[in-house]
C-alpha atoms as a printed R data frame, in Angstrom:
    type eleno elety resid chain resno      x       y       z
1   ATOM     1    CA   UNK     A     1 46.705  13.292 -52.731
2   ATOM     2    CA   UNK     A     2 44.862  15.715 -50.506
3   ATOM     3    CA   UNK     A     3 43.676  14.953 -47.004
4   ATOM     4    CA   UNK     A     4 40.098  13.620 -46.895
5   ATOM     5    CA   UNK     A     5 38.285  13.442 -43.560
6   ATOM     6    CA   UNK     A     6 36.649  10.123 -42.624
7   ATOM     7    CA   UNK     A     7 32.943   9.359 -42.748
8   ATOM     8    CA   UNK     A     8 32.012   8.145 -39.251
9   ATOM     9    CA   UNK     A     9 29.077   5.879 -38.318
10  ATOM    10    CA   UNK     A    10 28.160   4.123 -35.073
11  ATOM    11    CA   UNK     A    11 25.995   1.005 -34.722
12  ATOM    12    CA   UNK     A    12 24.976  -1.452 -32.028
13  ATOM    13    CA   UNK     A    13 27.067  -4.578 -32.685
14  ATOM    14    CA   UNK     A    14 25.211  -7.856 -32.391
15  ATOM    15    CA   UNK     A    15 26.920 -10.372 -30.157
16  ATOM    16    CA   UNK     A    16 26.207 -12.913 -27.464
17  ATOM    17    CA   UNK     A    17 27.929 -10.634 -24.960
18  ATOM    18    CA   UNK     A    18 24.623  -9.026 -23.940
19  ATOM    19    CA   UNK     A    19 23.739 -12.272 -22.182
20  ATOM    20    CA   UNK     A    20 26.546 -11.559 -19.731
21  ATOM    21    CA   UNK     A    21 25.315  -8.034 -19.034
22  ATOM    22    CA   UNK     A    22 27.459  -6.439 -21.736
23  ATOM    23    CA   UNK     A    23 26.679  -4.526 -24.909
24  ATOM    24    CA   UNK     A    24 28.840  -3.941 -27.962
25  ATOM    25    CA   UNK     A    25 29.016  -0.800 -30.066
26  ATOM    26    CA   UNK     A    26 30.649  -0.552 -33.476
27  ATOM    27    CA   UNK     A    27 32.253   2.643 -34.780
28  ATOM    28    CA   UNK     A    28 33.232   2.717 -38.438
29  ATOM    29    CA   UNK     A    29 35.528   5.287 -40.069
30  ATOM    30    CA   UNK     A    30 35.772   5.084 -43.849
31  ATOM    31    CA   UNK     A    31 36.652   6.946 -47.071
32  ATOM    32    CA   UNK     A    32 39.528   8.914 -45.509
33  ATOM    33    CA   UNK     A    33 43.024   9.749 -46.667
34  ATOM    34    CA   UNK     A    34 45.536   9.089 -45.260
35  ATOM    35    CA   UNK     A    35 43.962   5.947 -43.759
36  ATOM    36    CA   UNK     A    36 45.466   6.335 -40.255
37  ATOM    37    CA   UNK     A    37 42.908   7.158 -37.562
38  ATOM    38    CA   UNK     A    38 42.453   6.799 -33.827
39  ATOM    39    CA   UNK     A    39 38.985   5.978 -32.455
40  ATOM    40    CA   UNK     A    40 37.778   7.027 -29.024
41  ATOM    41    CA   UNK     A    41 34.433   7.137 -27.210
42  ATOM    42    CA   UNK     A    42 32.551   9.481 -24.912
43  ATOM    43    CA   UNK     A    43 29.328   8.914 -23.035
44  ATOM    44    CA   UNK     A    44 26.663  10.921 -21.277
45  ATOM    45    CA   UNK     A    45 23.794  10.279 -18.912
46  ATOM    46    CA   UNK     A    46 20.333  11.524 -19.914
47  ATOM    47    CA   UNK     A    47 20.731  15.218 -20.742
48  ATOM    48    CA   UNK     A    48 24.093  15.306 -18.970
49  ATOM    49    CA   UNK     A    49 27.462  16.527 -20.288
50  ATOM    50    CA   UNK     A    50 29.667  14.305 -22.429
51  ATOM    51    CA   UNK     A    51 32.357  12.544 -20.404
52  ATOM    52    CA   UNK     A    52 35.376  10.440 -21.270
53  ATOM    53    CA   UNK     A    53 35.034   6.728 -20.614
54  ATOM    54    CA   UNK     A    54 36.895   5.592 -17.512
55  ATOM    55    CA   UNK     A    55 39.892   3.416 -18.531
56  ATOM    56    CA   UNK     A    56 38.330   0.327 -16.971
57  ATOM    57    CA   UNK     A    57 35.059   0.792 -18.862
58  ATOM    58    CA   UNK     A    58 34.950  -1.921 -21.491
59  ATOM    59    CA   UNK     A    59 37.459  -3.247 -23.955
60  ATOM    60    CA   UNK     A    60 38.031  -2.210 -27.540
61  ATOM    61    CA   UNK     A    61 38.870  -4.263 -30.597
62  ATOM    62    CA   UNK     A    62 40.078  -2.452 -33.703
63  ATOM    63    CA   UNK     A    63 39.893  -3.842 -37.222
64  ATOM    64    CA   UNK     A    64 41.787  -2.157 -40.026
65  ATOM    65    CA   UNK     A    65 41.494  -2.816 -43.737
66  ATOM    66    CA   UNK     A    66 42.163  -0.677 -46.784
67  ATOM    67    CA   UNK     A    67 40.400   2.646 -46.422
68  ATOM    68    CA   UNK     A    68 38.393   1.615 -43.352
69  ATOM    69    CA   UNK     A    69 38.899   1.235 -39.620
70  ATOM    70    CA   UNK     A    70 36.281  -0.235 -37.295
71  ATOM    71    CA   UNK     A    71 36.338  -0.290 -33.502
72  ATOM    72    CA   UNK     A    72 34.108  -2.547 -31.438
73  ATOM    73    CA   UNK     A    73 33.685  -1.356 -27.863
74  ATOM    74    CA   UNK     A    74 32.378  -3.804 -25.274
75  ATOM    75    CA   UNK     A    75 30.456  -1.960 -22.574
76  ATOM    76    CA   UNK     A    76 29.500  -3.327 -19.190
77  ATOM    77    CA   UNK     A    77 25.811  -2.762 -18.551
78  ATOM    78    CA   UNK     A    78 26.135  -3.051 -14.778
79  ATOM    79    CA   UNK     A    79 26.187   0.753 -14.608
80  ATOM    80    CA   UNK     A    80 23.245   2.147 -12.633
81  ATOM    81    CA   UNK     A    81 22.466   4.702 -15.362
82  ATOM    82    CA   UNK     A    82 21.476   4.608 -19.008
83  ATOM    83    CA   UNK     A    83 24.258   6.152 -21.077
84  ATOM    84    CA   UNK     A    84 24.414   7.402 -24.650
85  ATOM    85    CA   UNK     A    85 27.717   6.705 -26.387
86  ATOM    86    CA   UNK     A    86 29.298   8.638 -29.237
87  ATOM    87    CA   UNK     A    87 32.463   7.784 -31.110
88  ATOM    88    CA   UNK     A    88 35.152  10.217 -32.206
89  ATOM    89    CA   UNK     A    89 37.728   9.654 -34.916
90  ATOM    90    CA   UNK     A    90 41.012  11.550 -34.765
91  ATOM    91    CA   UNK     A    91 42.509  12.058 -38.208
92  ATOM    92    CA   UNK     A    92 45.124  14.224 -39.878
93  ATOM    93    CA   UNK     A    93 42.264  16.360 -41.222
94  ATOM    94    CA   UNK     A    94 40.828  16.905 -37.723
95  ATOM    95    CA   UNK     A    95 38.509  15.079 -35.324
96  ATOM    96    CA   UNK     A    96 35.209  13.814 -36.710
97  ATOM    97    CA   UNK     A    97 32.393  12.728 -34.421
98  ATOM    98    CA   UNK     A    98 29.571  10.349 -35.244
99  ATOM    99    CA   UNK     A    99 26.351  12.230 -35.973
100 ATOM   100    CA   UNK     A   100 24.312   9.848 -33.834
101 ATOM   101    CA   UNK     A   101 24.602   8.425 -30.329
102 ATOM   102    CA   UNK     A   102 23.899   4.855 -29.299
103 ATOM   103    CA   UNK     A   103 21.995   4.277 -26.089
104 ATOM   104    CA   UNK     A   104 23.005   1.472 -23.719
105 ATOM   105    CA   UNK     A   105 20.262   1.014 -21.111
106 ATOM   106    CA   UNK     A   106 21.075   0.446 -17.463
107 ATOM   107    CA   UNK     A   107 20.948  -3.169 -16.426
108 ATOM   108    CA   UNK     A   108 18.655  -2.399 -13.486
109 ATOM   109    CA   UNK     A   109 15.750  -1.758 -15.866
110 ATOM   110    CA   UNK     A   110 16.072  -5.216 -17.369
111 ATOM   111    CA   UNK     A   111 13.956  -7.662 -15.303
112 ATOM   112    CA   UNK     A   112 10.184  -7.218 -15.594
113 ATOM   113    CA   UNK     A   113  8.412  -5.607 -12.672
114 ATOM   114    CA   UNK     A   114  6.294  -8.696 -12.057
115 ATOM   115    CA   UNK     A   115  8.032 -11.916 -11.126
116 ATOM   116    CA   UNK     A   116  7.877 -14.537 -13.888
117 ATOM   117    CA   UNK     A   117  6.379 -17.844 -12.847
118 ATOM   118    CA   UNK     A   118  9.627 -19.690 -13.481
119 ATOM   119    CA   UNK     A   119 13.186 -18.532 -12.981
120 ATOM   120    CA   UNK     A   120 14.340 -20.082 -16.266
121 ATOM   121    CA   UNK     A   121 12.251 -17.599 -18.245
122 ATOM   122    CA   UNK     A   122 13.976 -14.731 -16.464
123 ATOM   123    CA   UNK     A   123 17.441 -16.154 -17.077
124 ATOM   124    CA   UNK     A   124 16.720 -16.550 -20.774
125 ATOM   125    CA   UNK     A   125 15.161 -13.089 -21.090
126 ATOM   126    CA   UNK     A   126 16.994 -11.088 -23.698
127 ATOM   127    CA   UNK     A   127 17.481  -7.812 -21.864
């Protein structure tokens, strides 16, 4: 069989983690041969250069099944900047990058400018 490069997609992953100031991103590599891939991430500030994620930035869970590999990256939103994340898949046929970037807004922009009447509303706000 000949080498087939993966199709790469990136999505925001829904989870309760955002309540703790975290976001999850999902990168999916599929339809490749051979099925072995390695998934990595880069990020950039608004209009800035792409940079590697610092080792301490988030945790990654990888799920492998026949013909597909998915990586869920948990990202801490305590960063003072809004970042755009892009996933890269290393494969025998070369590195393939996702065609889109996912934005993770800075946590500082989360609370409304005006103070809510009760603190409970702020704590339950889905930022």
